[in-house]
Amino acid sequence: MSNTLPIQQVAPDFCVAPQLAPTAMAEAAAAGFRSVINNRPDFEHGPDQPTSAEIAAAAQAAGLQYVHLPVAGGYQSPEEIARFAELLATLPRPILAFCRSGARATRLYMQATQA
């Protein structure tokens, strides 16, 4: 989908990425994504991490649907997995989800699609 975004395709209409900057939202839209899910809690890695509000504003400006579903790196609750499954079922596709490395978003996808 994109040659410059650091994305990994997990399914035909679902990709993951490590932390994205607000400036990446326009690039994600240009690459054909229609929705973005942010799985990082704000300030998880300190004050240099962009906030969900900053990314949401950039996503909206780029015409993307944006959802912040912050989850811990080591554990995703059944409720968080169910919410992720709900997002997969309702958000416009293709979807780009991100966290610190992409692993958390991948785990959420795998758990949400097993049910």
mmCIF file of N, CA, C and O in Angstrom, residues 2 4 7 12 17 22-24 35 37 44-45 47-48 57 59 61 65 78-79 85 87 91 96 103 110-112:
data_model
loop_
_atom_site.group_PDB
_atom_site.id
_atom_site.type_symbol
_atom_site.label_atom_id
_atom_site.label_comp_id
_atom_site.label_asym_id
_atom_site.label_seq_id
_atom_site.Cartn_x
_atom_site.Cartn_y
_atom_site.Cartn_z
ATOM 1 N N SER A 2 1.941 1.254 0.738
ATOM 2 C CA SER A 2 2.783 2.452 0.822
ATOM 3 C C SER A 2 4.245 2.037 0.796
ATOM 4 O O SER A 2 4.617 1.041 1.395
ATOM 5 N N THR A 4 6.617 4.255 1.807
ATOM 6 C CA THR A 4 7.360 5.017 2.798
ATOM 7 C C THR A 4 6.848 4.834 4.217
ATOM 8 O O THR A 4 7.603 5.004 5.153
ATOM 9 N N ILE A 7 4.854 0.034 7.303
ATOM 10 C CA ILE A 7 3.711 -0.826 7.591
ATOM 11 C C ILE A 7 4.011 -2.293 7.313
ATOM 12 O O ILE A 7 4.885 -2.629 6.528
ATOM 13 N N PRO A 12 -5.610 -8.776 4.074
ATOM 14 C CA PRO A 12 -5.756 -7.983 2.843
ATOM 15 C C PRO A 12 -6.168 -6.530 3.082
ATOM 16 O O PRO A 12 -5.748 -5.645 2.338
ATOM 17 N N ALA A 17 1.588 -0.782 12.100
ATOM 18 C CA ALA A 17 2.792 0.036 12.005
ATOM 19 C C ALA A 17 3.278 0.362 13.408
ATOM 20 O O ALA A 17 2.511 0.316 14.369
ATOM 21 N N PRO A 22 1.766 12.582 13.632
ATOM 22 C CA PRO A 22 0.605 13.208 13.005
ATOM 23 C C PRO A 22 0.794 13.419 11.498
ATOM 24 O O PRO A 22 -0.154 13.262 10.724
ATOM 25 N N THR A 23 2.019 13.729 11.079
ATOM 26 C CA THR A 23 2.283 13.963 9.656
ATOM 27 C C THR A 23 2.070 12.720 8.805
ATOM 28 O O THR A 23 1.879 12.816 7.598
ATOM 29 N N ALA A 24 2.082 11.533 9.421
ATOM 30 C CA ALA A 24 1.887 10.288 8.669
ATOM 31 C C ALA A 24 0.429 10.067 8.282
ATOM 32 O O ALA A 24 0.148 9.218 7.432
ATOM 33 N N SER A 35 -9.169 4.178 7.678
ATOM 34 C CA SER A 35 -9.301 4.265 9.134
ATOM 35 C C SER A 35 -7.956 4.006 9.800
ATOM 36 O O SER A 35 -7.132 3.259 9.282
ATOM 37 N N ILE A 37 -6.367 3.116 13.815
ATOM 38 C CA ILE A 37 -6.579 2.782 15.225
ATOM 39 C C ILE A 37 -5.250 2.968 15.953
ATOM 40 O O ILE A 37 -4.247 2.380 15.569
ATOM 41 N N GLU A 44 3.006 7.042 26.866
ATOM 42 C CA GLU A 44 3.529 5.735 27.249
ATOM 43 C C GLU A 44 5.054 5.740 27.230
ATOM 44 O O GLU A 44 5.697 5.086 28.041
ATOM 45 N N HIS A 45 5.626 6.463 26.295
ATOM 46 C CA HIS A 45 7.086 6.485 26.144
ATOM 47 C C HIS A 45 7.663 7.861 26.475
ATOM 48 O O HIS A 45 8.744 8.211 26.040
ATOM 49 N N PRO A 47 7.209 12.326 27.140
ATOM 50 C CA PRO A 47 6.573 13.520 26.571
ATOM 51 C C PRO A 47 6.842 13.746 25.088
ATOM 52 O O PRO A 47 6.172 14.580 24.476
ATOM 53 N N ASP A 48 7.788 13.019 24.494
ATOM 54 C CA ASP A 48 8.081 13.217 23.073
ATOM 55 C C ASP A 48 7.106 12.470 22.165
ATOM 56 O O ASP A 48 7.057 12.725 20.968
ATOM 57 N N ALA A 57 -6.480 14.944 15.168
ATOM 58 C CA ALA A 57 -6.685 16.152 14.363
ATOM 59 C C ALA A 57 -6.095 15.980 12.966
ATOM 60 O O ALA A 57 -6.716 16.353 11.966
ATOM 61 N N ALA A 59 -5.543 13.090 11.436
ATOM 62 C CA ALA A 59 -6.321 12.064 10.739
ATOM 63 C C ALA A 59 -7.607 12.668 10.182
ATOM 64 O O ALA A 59 -7.976 12.413 9.031
ATOM 65 N N ALA A 61 -8.146 15.781 9.424
ATOM 66 C CA ALA A 61 -7.780 16.675 8.323
ATOM 67 C C ALA A 61 -7.489 15.895 7.045
ATOM 68 O O ALA A 61 -7.710 16.401 5.944
ATOM 69 N N GLN A 65 -11.049 8.050 9.323
ATOM 70 C CA GLN A 65 -11.695 7.726 10.587
ATOM 71 C C GLN A 65 -10.568 7.423 11.571
ATOM 72 O O GLN A 65 -9.586 6.773 11.208
ATOM 73 N N PRO A 78 -10.113 -9.040 27.786
ATOM 74 C CA PRO A 78 -11.183 -9.516 26.903
ATOM 75 C C PRO A 78 -12.055 -8.356 26.393
ATOM 76 O O PRO A 78 -12.508 -8.380 25.249
ATOM 77 N N GLU A 79 -12.271 -7.337 27.236
ATOM 78 C CA GLU A 79 -13.067 -6.179 26.825
ATOM 79 C C GLU A 79 -12.365 -5.380 25.735
ATOM 80 O O GLU A 79 -13.002 -4.914 24.785
ATOM 81 N N ALA A 85 -12.465 -5.966 18.015
ATOM 82 C CA ALA A 85 -13.263 -6.729 17.055
ATOM 83 C C ALA A 85 -14.421 -5.888 16.534
ATOM 84 O O ALA A 85 -14.738 -5.922 15.340
ATOM 85 N N LEU A 87 -14.436 -2.620 16.296
ATOM 86 C CA LEU A 87 -13.857 -1.635 15.376
ATOM 87 C C LEU A 87 -13.576 -2.272 14.014
ATOM 88 O O LEU A 87 -13.829 -1.670 12.974
ATOM 89 N N LEU A 91 -15.429 -0.069 11.217
ATOM 90 C CA LEU A 91 -14.651 1.002 10.582
ATOM 91 C C LEU A 91 -14.499 0.761 9.080
ATOM 92 O O LEU A 91 -14.391 -0.392 8.640
ATOM 93 N N LEU A 96 -5.464 0.853 9.248
ATOM 94 C CA LEU A 96 -4.072 0.877 9.703
ATOM 95 C C LEU A 96 -4.093 1.049 11.212
ATOM 96 O O LEU A 96 -4.631 2.035 11.720
ATOM 97 N N ALA A 103 3.521 -4.797 17.261
ATOM 98 C CA ALA A 103 3.225 -6.124 17.807
ATOM 99 C C ALA A 103 1.907 -6.152 18.573
ATOM 100 O O ALA A 103 1.127 -7.098 18.448
ATOM 101 N N MET A 110 -5.170 -10.559 15.861
ATOM 102 C CA MET A 110 -5.208 -12.014 15.896
ATOM 103 C C MET A 110 -6.232 -12.509 16.915
ATOM 104 O O MET A 110 -7.008 -13.417 16.636
ATOM 105 N N GLN A 111 -6.250 -11.887 18.095
ATOM 106 C CA GLN A 111 -7.197 -12.307 19.125
ATOM 107 C C GLN A 111 -8.638 -11.940 18.739
ATOM 108 O O GLN A 111 -9.560 -12.718 18.969
ATOM 109 N N ALA A 112 -8.814 -10.783 18.127
ATOM 110 C CA ALA A 112 -10.155 -10.329 17.773
ATOM 111 C C ALA A 112 -10.759 -11.138 16.637
ATOM 112 O O ALA A 112 -11.976 -11.253 16.529
#
